[in-house]
Amino acid sequence: MDARTGKVISASNAETRVHPASLTKMMTLYIVFDQIKRGRMSLDQKITISEHAAAEPPSKLGLKPGQKIELRYLIRAAAIKSANDAATAMGEAVGGSESGFANVMNQYARAMGLRNTTFMNANGLTRPGHMSTAHDMAEIGRRLYYDFPQYYNIFSRNATSAGLKTVQNTNRRLLDAYPGADGIKTGYTKAAGFNLVSSAQRGDMRVIVAVMGARSSASRNAEVARLMDLGFSKMPRVARVNPPAPLRTVGTQVAAARMAPAIAAGTATVAAAAAEADSPVGAAEPVAVRGSTVAVAAPVAETAALEAGRPMPRTLSADAALTRNSQSIAAAIAEVNAELADASARVAAGRPVPRPGPAVAAAPVSGPVSGSASTFASVAPSAPTPRVKAPALESAPITVANAGGGTTGGNDWGVQVGAFRSRGDAERQLLTTALQDVPELAGGLRRVEAAKVQGVTVYRAQFVGLDQNSAIAACGSLARRSADCMPLAPGI
């Protein structure tokens, strides 16, 4: 399908019901992101691990019964390592039980128009009736990209901290080998074979590929690369973007009800104000855009274990109050340290650091994989947030996450105005900037963030607790004065 319009360009067996394996976790993550958006969950919320979740087979994070762990770490473990215990724990937190969450998943599937998908659990382990299609999996990938662009970067990280340990992305071979690749999710079971929904960007064009039922990870990756090349070559460069229709998650109030005891007990930090009523997930008005994004879905036979990786800067969680919480700030600094270590390793090894923006063309991969089939869909990327010159000390500069039309709109953005060898220099830069006439920074909090870049400690001067418009406008004002500034998008 052309994901800009939803029109199918080419398909083979795209509606055949097969086992999705860990591609299931795309829906689990989508629902969790939606619950966060609606104020029913928080990234810093502590989730208590059940015996059932802890007993899930590998791949797993190694959670213990009764353990409490922040939701953000469960998200990372499920997205990057494809941890089954993390996915189950999130599902139980939303739906109260495995079966309860399966009901919620199926409500979301119906709301998305996924006619050939039925879920029985949060992690994708083989269960009777747990089935989907290449077309439906591509649609979920498309929705993740459009509906939650502020979280999409997690799928491209090669490694990240999951609280208990640093988890490695099982999809890093494809991410490193295919220029512009930045996600999304892999899956494998004996019944399913090797599955992958992947995405890559080339200039203004983006391709999303879903391959299901490959016989090995190598043949799956080769087929994905071939389909990506094919998608880039066939997609029209100009199309009228028609994002997925606003999603109405009818009947998911049960999830909020099950969350209430934890919230009342103080184990969750939720945005002030009542949880919003079920309402459409943001969808922008159609606009004419040069370039496109293609999603290529391909069910093959029957039977993936991968994820995605790229470090991204983060500010604080979606709740403005958290920007004033010292524990959250400390967690943010620890996160940046872990992610910059991965970025530094990539630079030292001569590997690219994936980030939004143009990517060079890839050499075609010759020959199809035996027994494979494919469906094309194209998704036009949201207009990228403008990037302002980064400080010279940044060895691995990172652009702003592609915010698009589905951002939360909260005070979860920030700006970075320099990186320095000493904390004192960073604090002086913050004071100097604060004394300038930049109204957009008036409501921001000054923060110095320590980070290791290729073994050297640098101190990043940042204003946090801003909304998206203020962050971008502030950098525009500073850029006109020849001052360094880089907007920081929210991250997990």
Coordinates of C-alpha atoms in Angstrom, one line a residue:
M1 CA 0.0 0.0 0.0
D2 CA 1.0 3.6 -0.5
A3 CA 0.8 4.7 3.2
R4 CA 0.3 8.3 2.2
T5 CA -3.0 7.3 0.7
G6 CA -3.6 3.8 1.9
K7 CA -3.7 2.5 -1.7
V8 CA -2.2 -0.9 -2.2
I9 CA 0.5 -0.8 -4.9
S10 CA 1.5 -4.5 -5.0
A11 CA 0.5 -7.5 -2.9
S12 CA 0.9 -11.2 -2.7
N13 CA -0.7 -13.2 0.1
A14 CA -1.0 -9.9 2.0
E15 CA -4.3 -11.0 3.6
T16 CA -3.2 -14.5 4.5
R17 CA -3.5 -15.1 8.3
V18 CA -0.2 -16.3 9.8
H19 CA 1.5 -16.2 13.2
P20 CA 2.8 -12.6 13.9
A21 CA 5.2 -13.7 16.7
S22 CA 6.8 -10.6 18.3
L23 CA 5.4 -8.2 15.7
T24 CA 2.5 -8.4 18.2
K25 CA 4.5 -6.1 20.5
M26 CA 3.9 -3.2 18.0
M27 CA 0.3 -3.3 19.1
T28 CA 1.2 -3.6 22.8
L29 CA 3.5 -0.6 22.5
Y30 CA 0.9 1.4 20.5
I31 CA -1.7 0.9 23.2
V32 CA 0.8 1.8 26.0
F33 CA 1.7 5.0 24.1
D34 CA -2.0 5.8 23.7
Q35 CA -2.6 5.3 27.4
I36 CA 0.3 7.7 28.2
K37 CA -1.1 10.2 25.8
R38 CA -4.5 10.0 27.5
G39 CA -3.0 10.5 30.9
R40 CA -3.8 7.0 32.2
M41 CA -0.2 5.9 32.5
S42 CA 3.2 7.6 33.0
L43 CA 6.7 6.8 31.8
D44 CA 7.9 6.9 35.4
Q45 CA 5.0 4.8 36.7
K46 CA 6.2 1.8 38.7
I47 CA 4.8 -1.5 37.4
T48 CA 4.6 -4.5 39.7
I49 CA 5.7 -7.7 38.0
S50 CA 3.4 -10.7 38.4
E51 CA 4.4 -14.3 38.6
H52 CA 2.9 -14.9 35.2
A53 CA 5.0 -12.1 33.6
A54 CA 8.2 -13.2 35.3
A55 CA 7.7 -16.8 34.1
E56 CA 7.5 -15.9 30.4
P57 CA 10.1 -17.7 28.2
P58 CA 12.9 -15.9 26.5
S59 CA 13.6 -13.5 25.0
K60 CA 13.2 -11.7 28.4
L61 CA 14.6 -9.0 30.6
G62 CA 14.8 -11.2 33.7
L63 CA 12.1 -9.7 35.8
K64 CA 11.2 -11.2 39.2
P65 CA 7.8 -11.6 40.8
G66 CA 6.9 -8.7 43.0
Q67 CA 9.6 -6.5 41.5
K68 CA 8.7 -2.9 40.6
I69 CA 10.1 -1.3 37.5
E70 CA 9.5 2.0 35.6
L71 CA 7.2 1.7 32.6
R72 CA 9.9 3.4 30.4
Y73 CA 12.2 0.5 31.0
L74 CA 9.5 -2.1 30.1
I75 CA 8.9 -0.1 26.9
R76 CA 12.6 -0.2 25.9
A77 CA 13.0 -3.9 26.8
A78 CA 9.9 -4.9 24.6
A79 CA 10.9 -2.6 21.7
I80 CA 14.6 -3.3 21.6
K81 CA 15.2 -6.7 23.1
S82 CA 11.7 -8.0 22.3
A83 CA 11.4 -9.1 26.0
N84 CA 8.3 -11.2 26.5
D85 CA 8.2 -10.6 30.3
A86 CA 8.2 -6.9 29.8
A87 CA 5.4 -7.0 27.2
T88 CA 3.3 -9.2 29.5
A89 CA 3.8 -6.9 32.4
M90 CA 2.7 -3.9 30.4
G91 CA -0.3 -5.8 29.1
E92 CA -1.4 -6.7 32.7
A93 CA -0.9 -3.1 33.8
V94 CA -3.3 -1.9 31.1
G95 CA -5.9 -4.8 31.0
G96 CA -5.6 -6.3 34.4
S97 CA -4.7 -9.8 33.1
E98 CA -3.5 -11.4 29.9
S99 CA -7.0 -12.1 28.7
G100 CA -8.1 -8.6 29.7
F101 CA -5.4 -7.0 27.7
A102 CA -6.1 -9.3 24.7
N103 CA -9.6 -7.9 24.7
V104 CA -8.2 -4.3 24.7
M105 CA -5.8 -5.3 21.8
N106 CA -8.7 -6.6 19.8
Q107 CA -10.7 -3.4 20.4
Y108 CA -7.8 -1.4 19.1
A109 CA -7.5 -3.7 16.1
R110 CA -11.1 -3.3 15.2
A111 CA -10.8 0.5 15.6
M112 CA -7.8 0.4 13.2
G113 CA -9.8 -1.6 10.7
L114 CA -7.6 -4.7 11.0
R115 CA -10.1 -7.2 9.8
N116 CA -7.8 -10.3 9.8
T117 CA -6.1 -9.9 13.1
T118 CA -6.9 -11.4 16.5
F119 CA -4.7 -11.2 19.5
M120 CA -4.5 -13.6 22.5
N121 CA -1.5 -12.1 24.4
A122 CA 0.8 -9.1 24.6
N123 CA 4.0 -10.7 23.5
G124 CA 3.2 -12.8 20.4
L125 CA 4.0 -16.3 21.8
T126 CA 2.1 -18.9 19.8
R127 CA -1.5 -19.3 20.9
P128 CA -4.5 -20.8 19.1
G129 CA -6.2 -17.9 17.3
H130 CA -3.4 -15.5 17.7
M131 CA -3.1 -14.6 14.0
S132 CA -2.6 -11.6 11.7
T133 CA -1.5 -10.7 8.2
A134 CA 1.3 -8.8 6.5
H135 CA -1.1 -6.0 5.5
D136 CA -2.4 -5.6 9.1
M137 CA 1.1 -5.6 10.6
A138 CA 2.2 -2.9 8.0
E139 CA -0.8 -0.9 9.1
I140 CA 0.2 -1.0 12.8
G141 CA 3.7 0.0 11.8
R142 CA 2.3 2.9 9.8
R143 CA 0.2 4.0 12.8
L144 CA 3.2 4.0 15.1
Y145 CA 5.0 6.3 12.7
Y146 CA 2.1 8.7 12.2
D147 CA 0.3 8.6 15.6
F148 CA 3.4 8.6 17.9
P149 CA 6.3 10.2 16.1
Q150 CA 7.6 11.4 19.5
Y151 CA 8.3 7.8 20.5
Y152 CA 9.2 6.3 17.1
N153 CA 12.9 6.9 17.6
I154 CA 13.1 4.1 20.2
F155 CA 12.8 1.5 17.4
S156 CA 16.1 2.7 15.8
R157 CA 18.3 2.4 18.9
N158 CA 21.1 -0.1 18.7
A159 CA 21.2 -0.4 22.5
T160 CA 19.6 1.3 25.5
S161 CA 19.3 1.0 29.2
A162 CA 16.3 -1.0 30.4
G163 CA 17.0 -0.4 34.1
L164 CA 18.2 -3.8 35.0
K165 CA 20.7 -4.0 32.2
T166 CA 21.6 -2.5 28.8
V167 CA 19.7 -4.3 26.1
Q168 CA 20.9 -4.8 22.5
N169 CA 18.8 -4.5 19.5
T170 CA 18.5 -7.8 17.7
N171 CA 17.9 -5.9 14.4
R172 CA 21.2 -4.1 14.5
R173 CA 22.7 -6.0 11.5
L174 CA 20.0 -4.6 9.2
L175 CA 20.1 -1.2 10.9
D176 CA 23.9 -0.9 10.3
A177 CA 23.9 -2.4 6.8
Y178 CA 21.0 -0.6 5.1
P179 CA 21.4 3.2 4.8
G180 CA 18.6 5.1 6.5
A181 CA 17.1 2.0 8.2
D182 CA 15.5 3.1 11.6
G183 CA 13.1 0.3 12.7
I184 CA 10.7 -1.2 13.5
K185 CA 10.1 -4.7 15.0
T186 CA 11.1 -8.3 14.5
G187 CA 9.6 -11.5 15.6
Y188 CA 10.4 -15.2 15.7
T189 CA 8.7 -18.4 16.8
K190 CA 8.9 -21.9 15.4
A191 CA 5.4 -21.6 14.2
A192 CA 5.9 -18.2 12.6
G193 CA 9.3 -18.3 11.2
F194 CA 11.3 -15.1 10.9
N195 CA 9.2 -11.9 10.7
L196 CA 10.2 -8.2 10.4
V197 CA 8.4 -4.9 10.0
S198 CA 11.2 -2.5 9.0
S199 CA 11.5 1.1 7.9
A200 CA 14.1 3.2 6.1
Q201 CA 14.3 6.8 5.0
R202 CA 16.0 8.1 1.8
G203 CA 15.7 11.8 1.4
D204 CA 12.0 12.7 1.7
M205 CA 11.0 9.1 1.0
R206 CA 10.4 6.5 3.6
V207 CA 9.8 2.8 3.0
I208 CA 8.2 0.4 5.5
V209 CA 8.6 -3.3 4.8
A210 CA 6.9 -6.3 6.5
V211 CA 8.2 -9.8 5.8
M212 CA 6.6 -12.7 7.5
G213 CA 7.6 -16.4 7.5
A214 CA 11.2 -16.3 6.2
R215 CA 13.3 -19.3 6.9
S216 CA 16.2 -17.5 8.5
S217 CA 17.2 -14.1 9.8
A218 CA 19.7 -13.7 6.9
S219 CA 17.1 -14.5 4.2
R220 CA 14.6 -12.3 5.9
N221 CA 17.1 -9.3 6.0
A222 CA 18.0 -9.9 2.4
E223 CA 14.3 -9.9 1.4
V224 CA 13.6 -6.8 3.4
A225 CA 16.5 -5.0 1.8
R226 CA 15.4 -6.1 -1.7
L227 CA 11.8 -4.9 -1.0
M228 CA 13.1 -1.6 0.4
D229 CA 15.0 -1.0 -2.8
L230 CA 12.0 -2.0 -4.8
G231 CA 9.7 0.3 -2.8
F232 CA 12.0 3.3 -3.2
S233 CA 12.2 2.7 -6.9
K234 CA 8.4 2.4 -7.4
M235 CA 6.9 5.0 -5.1
P236 CA 5.9 8.3 -6.7
R237 CA 7.9 11.2 -5.4
V238 CA 4.9 13.5 -5.0
A239 CA 1.7 12.4 -3.3
R240 CA -1.1 13.9 -1.3
V241 CA -0.6 12.7 2.2
N242 CA -3.7 11.2 3.9
P243 CA -2.6 9.9 7.3
P244 CA -4.5 7.1 9.0
A245 CA -8.0 8.2 10.1
P246 CA -8.3 9.3 13.7
L247 CA -8.5 6.3 16.0
R248 CA -11.4 6.0 18.4
T249 CA -10.7 3.4 21.0
V250 CA -14.2 2.5 22.0
G251 CA -14.6 0.5 25.2
T252 CA -11.0 1.0 26.5
Q253 CA -12.3 2.7 29.7
V254 CA -11.8 -0.6 31.3
A255 CA -8.1 0.0 31.0
A256 CA -8.4 3.2 32.9
A257 CA -10.5 1.6 35.6
R258 CA -7.9 -1.1 36.1
M259 CA -5.2 1.6 36.4
A260 CA -7.1 3.5 39.0
P261 CA -5.9 1.6 42.1
A262 CA -2.2 2.0 41.2
I263 CA -2.7 5.7 40.5
A264 CA -4.5 6.2 43.8
A265 CA -1.8 4.4 45.6
G266 CA 0.8 6.9 44.3
T267 CA 2.7 4.4 42.2
A268 CA 2.0 6.4 39.0
T269 CA 2.8 9.9 38.1
V270 CA 0.0 11.0 35.8
A271 CA -0.5 14.4 34.2
A272 CA -2.7 16.7 36.2
A273 CA -6.2 17.1 35.0
A274 CA -8.7 14.3 34.5
A275 CA -7.9 11.6 32.0
E276 CA -9.2 12.7 28.6
A277 CA -12.3 11.1 27.2
D278 CA -11.8 8.6 24.3
S279 CA -11.0 10.9 21.4
P280 CA -9.2 10.6 18.1
V281 CA -5.5 10.0 18.0
G282 CA -4.2 13.0 16.2
A283 CA -4.3 12.9 12.4
A284 CA -3.1 15.8 10.4
E285 CA -5.0 17.3 7.5
P286 CA -3.9 16.0 4.1
V287 CA -1.1 18.1 2.6
A288 CA 0.8 17.9 -0.7
V289 CA 4.3 16.6 0.1
R290 CA 7.3 15.9 -2.2
G291 CA 8.5 12.4 -1.6
S292 CA 6.9 9.5 0.2
T293 CA 7.3 6.6 2.5
V294 CA 6.6 3.1 1.3
A295 CA 5.5 0.3 3.5
V296 CA 6.2 -3.1 2.0
A297 CA 4.4 -6.0 3.7
A298 CA 5.2 -9.6 2.9
P299 CA 3.8 -12.8 4.3
V300 CA 5.9 -15.7 3.3
A301 CA 5.2 -19.2 4.7
E302 CA 4.6 -19.7 8.4
T303 CA 6.8 -18.7 11.4
A304 CA 11.6 -13.1 14.2
A305 CA 13.3 -11.7 16.8
L306 CA 14.7 -8.2 16.2
E307 CA 14.2 -4.6 17.1
A308 CA 15.7 -1.2 16.3
G309 CA 18.2 1.2 17.6
R310 CA 19.3 4.8 17.7
P311 CA 20.1 7.0 20.6
M312 CA 18.0 10.2 20.9
P313 CA 18.3 13.0 23.3
R314 CA 15.4 13.2 25.8
T315 CA 14.2 15.9 28.0
L316 CA 11.7 14.8 30.7
S317 CA 8.5 12.9 30.7
A318 CA 5.3 14.2 29.3
D319 CA 4.2 15.6 32.6
A320 CA 5.4 19.2 33.1
A321 CA 5.6 18.6 36.9
L322 CA 8.2 15.9 36.3
T323 CA 10.6 18.5 34.9
R324 CA 10.8 19.8 38.4
N325 CA 11.5 16.5 39.9
S326 CA 15.2 15.9 40.7
Q327 CA 14.8 12.1 40.4
S328 CA 13.5 12.4 36.9
I329 CA 16.4 14.7 36.0
A330 CA 18.9 12.2 37.4
A331 CA 17.2 9.4 35.4
A332 CA 17.4 11.5 32.3
I333 CA 21.1 12.1 32.7
A334 CA 21.7 8.4 33.3
E335 CA 19.7 7.6 30.1
V336 CA 21.7 10.1 28.0
N337 CA 25.0 8.6 29.3
A338 CA 24.0 5.1 28.3
E339 CA 22.7 6.2 24.9
L340 CA 25.8 8.4 24.1
A341 CA 28.0 5.5 24.9
D342 CA 26.3 3.6 22.2
A343 CA 26.7 6.6 19.8
S344 CA 30.3 6.9 20.6
A345 CA 30.9 3.2 20.0
R346 CA 29.3 3.5 16.6
V347 CA 31.4 6.5 15.7
A348 CA 34.6 4.8 16.9
A349 CA 33.7 1.8 14.8
G350 CA 33.1 3.9 11.7
R351 CA 29.4 3.0 11.7
P352 CA 26.7 5.6 11.0
V353 CA 24.6 7.0 13.9
P354 CA 21.0 6.7 12.5
R355 CA 19.0 9.8 12.8
P356 CA 16.1 11.5 10.9
G357 CA 17.0 13.1 7.6
P358 CA 18.4 12.2 4.2
A359 CA 20.1 8.9 3.7
V360 CA 22.3 7.8 0.8
A361 CA 20.9 5.4 -1.8
A362 CA 21.6 1.7 -1.1
A363 CA 22.9 -0.7 -3.6
P364 CA 20.2 -3.1 -4.7
V365 CA 20.1 -6.5 -3.2
S366 CA 20.0 -9.0 -6.0
G367 CA 17.5 -11.8 -6.2
P368 CA 14.3 -12.5 -4.3
V369 CA 14.1 -15.0 -1.4
S370 CA 12.5 -18.2 -2.4
G371 CA 8.9 -18.5 -1.3
S372 CA 8.5 -14.8 -0.3
A373 CA 5.6 -12.5 -1.2
S374 CA 5.2 -8.8 -0.7
T375 CA 2.8 -5.9 -0.3
F376 CA 3.7 -2.3 -0.8
A377 CA 2.5 0.7 1.2
S378 CA 3.9 4.2 1.3
V379 CA 3.9 6.6 4.2
A380 CA 4.9 10.2 3.7
P381 CA 7.0 11.4 6.6
S382 CA 5.9 14.3 8.7
A383 CA 7.8 17.5 8.0
P384 CA 11.0 17.2 10.1
T385 CA 11.6 19.7 12.9
P386 CA 14.2 22.2 11.8
R387 CA 17.6 21.5 13.2
V388 CA 19.8 24.3 14.4
K389 CA 23.6 24.1 14.5
A390 CA 24.8 21.9 17.3
P391 CA 27.8 22.7 19.5
A392 CA 31.2 21.8 18.1
L393 CA 31.9 19.5 21.1
E394 CA 29.2 17.1 20.1
S395 CA 31.0 14.2 18.6
A396 CA 27.8 12.4 17.6
P397 CA 25.2 15.1 16.8
I398 CA 21.7 14.0 17.1
T399 CA 18.8 15.7 15.3
V400 CA 15.4 16.4 16.8
A401 CA 12.9 13.6 16.7
N402 CA 10.3 13.9 13.9
A403 CA 7.4 15.4 15.9
G404 CA 4.8 15.6 13.2
G405 CA 1.1 16.1 14.1
G406 CA 0.8 13.5 16.9
T407 CA 2.9 15.1 19.6
T408 CA 1.5 15.4 23.1
G409 CA 1.7 19.2 23.1
G410 CA 2.9 19.2 26.7
N411 CA 5.9 20.9 28.3
D412 CA 8.1 17.9 27.4
W413 CA 10.5 19.7 25.0
G414 CA 13.8 21.5 25.7
V415 CA 16.7 23.2 24.0
Q416 CA 20.4 22.7 24.3
V417 CA 22.6 25.9 24.1
G418 CA 26.0 24.4 24.3
A419 CA 28.3 21.6 25.5
F420 CA 31.3 22.4 27.6
R421 CA 34.3 20.7 29.3
S422 CA 33.4 22.1 32.7
R423 CA 30.1 22.4 34.6
G424 CA 30.9 26.0 35.4
D425 CA 31.1 27.0 31.8
A426 CA 27.8 25.3 31.1
E427 CA 26.1 27.1 34.0
R428 CA 27.6 30.4 32.8
Q429 CA 26.2 29.8 29.3
L430 CA 22.8 29.1 30.8
L431 CA 22.9 32.3 32.8
T432 CA 24.1 34.4 29.8
T433 CA 21.4 32.9 27.6
A434 CA 18.7 33.5 30.3
L435 CA 19.7 37.2 30.5
Q436 CA 19.1 37.6 26.7
D437 CA 15.7 38.7 25.5
V438 CA 14.4 35.3 24.5
P439 CA 10.7 35.3 25.7
E440 CA 10.2 31.6 24.7
L441 CA 12.7 30.5 27.4
A442 CA 10.9 32.4 30.1
G443 CA 9.1 29.4 31.4
G444 CA 12.0 26.9 31.0
L445 CA 14.1 25.4 33.8
R446 CA 17.9 25.5 33.5
R447 CA 19.7 22.2 33.6
V448 CA 23.3 21.0 33.2
E449 CA 23.5 17.4 32.0
A450 CA 26.7 15.4 32.2
A451 CA 27.5 13.0 29.4
K452 CA 30.4 10.9 28.2
V453 CA 31.3 11.4 24.5
Q454 CA 34.1 9.2 23.3
G455 CA 35.5 8.9 26.9
V456 CA 35.4 12.7 27.5
T457 CA 32.9 14.1 30.0
V458 CA 31.0 17.1 28.6
Y459 CA 28.4 19.2 30.3
R460 CA 25.3 20.1 28.2
A461 CA 23.6 23.4 29.0
Q462 CA 19.8 22.9 28.5
F463 CA 16.5 24.6 29.2
V464 CA 13.8 22.1 29.8
G465 CA 10.1 22.1 30.5
L466 CA 9.2 23.9 27.2
D467 CA 6.5 23.1 24.7
Q468 CA 7.4 22.3 21.1
N469 CA 6.6 25.7 19.6
S470 CA 8.6 27.5 22.3
A471 CA 11.6 25.2 21.9
I472 CA 11.7 25.7 18.1
A473 CA 11.1 29.4 18.3
A474 CA 13.7 29.9 21.0
C475 CA 16.3 28.2 18.8
G476 CA 15.2 30.4 15.9
S477 CA 15.8 33.5 18.0
L478 CA 19.2 32.4 19.2
A479 CA 20.3 31.3 15.7
R480 CA 19.6 34.8 14.4
R481 CA 22.1 36.0 17.0
S482 CA 24.6 33.4 15.8
A483 CA 24.2 31.4 19.0
D484 CA 24.3 27.6 19.2
C485 CA 20.9 26.0 19.9
M486 CA 19.4 22.6 19.3
P487 CA 15.7 21.7 20.0
L488 CA 15.3 18.5 22.2
A489 CA 12.3 16.4 21.5
P490 CA 10.6 14.3 24.1
G491 CA 11.9 10.7 24.3
I492 CA 11.3 7.5 26.2

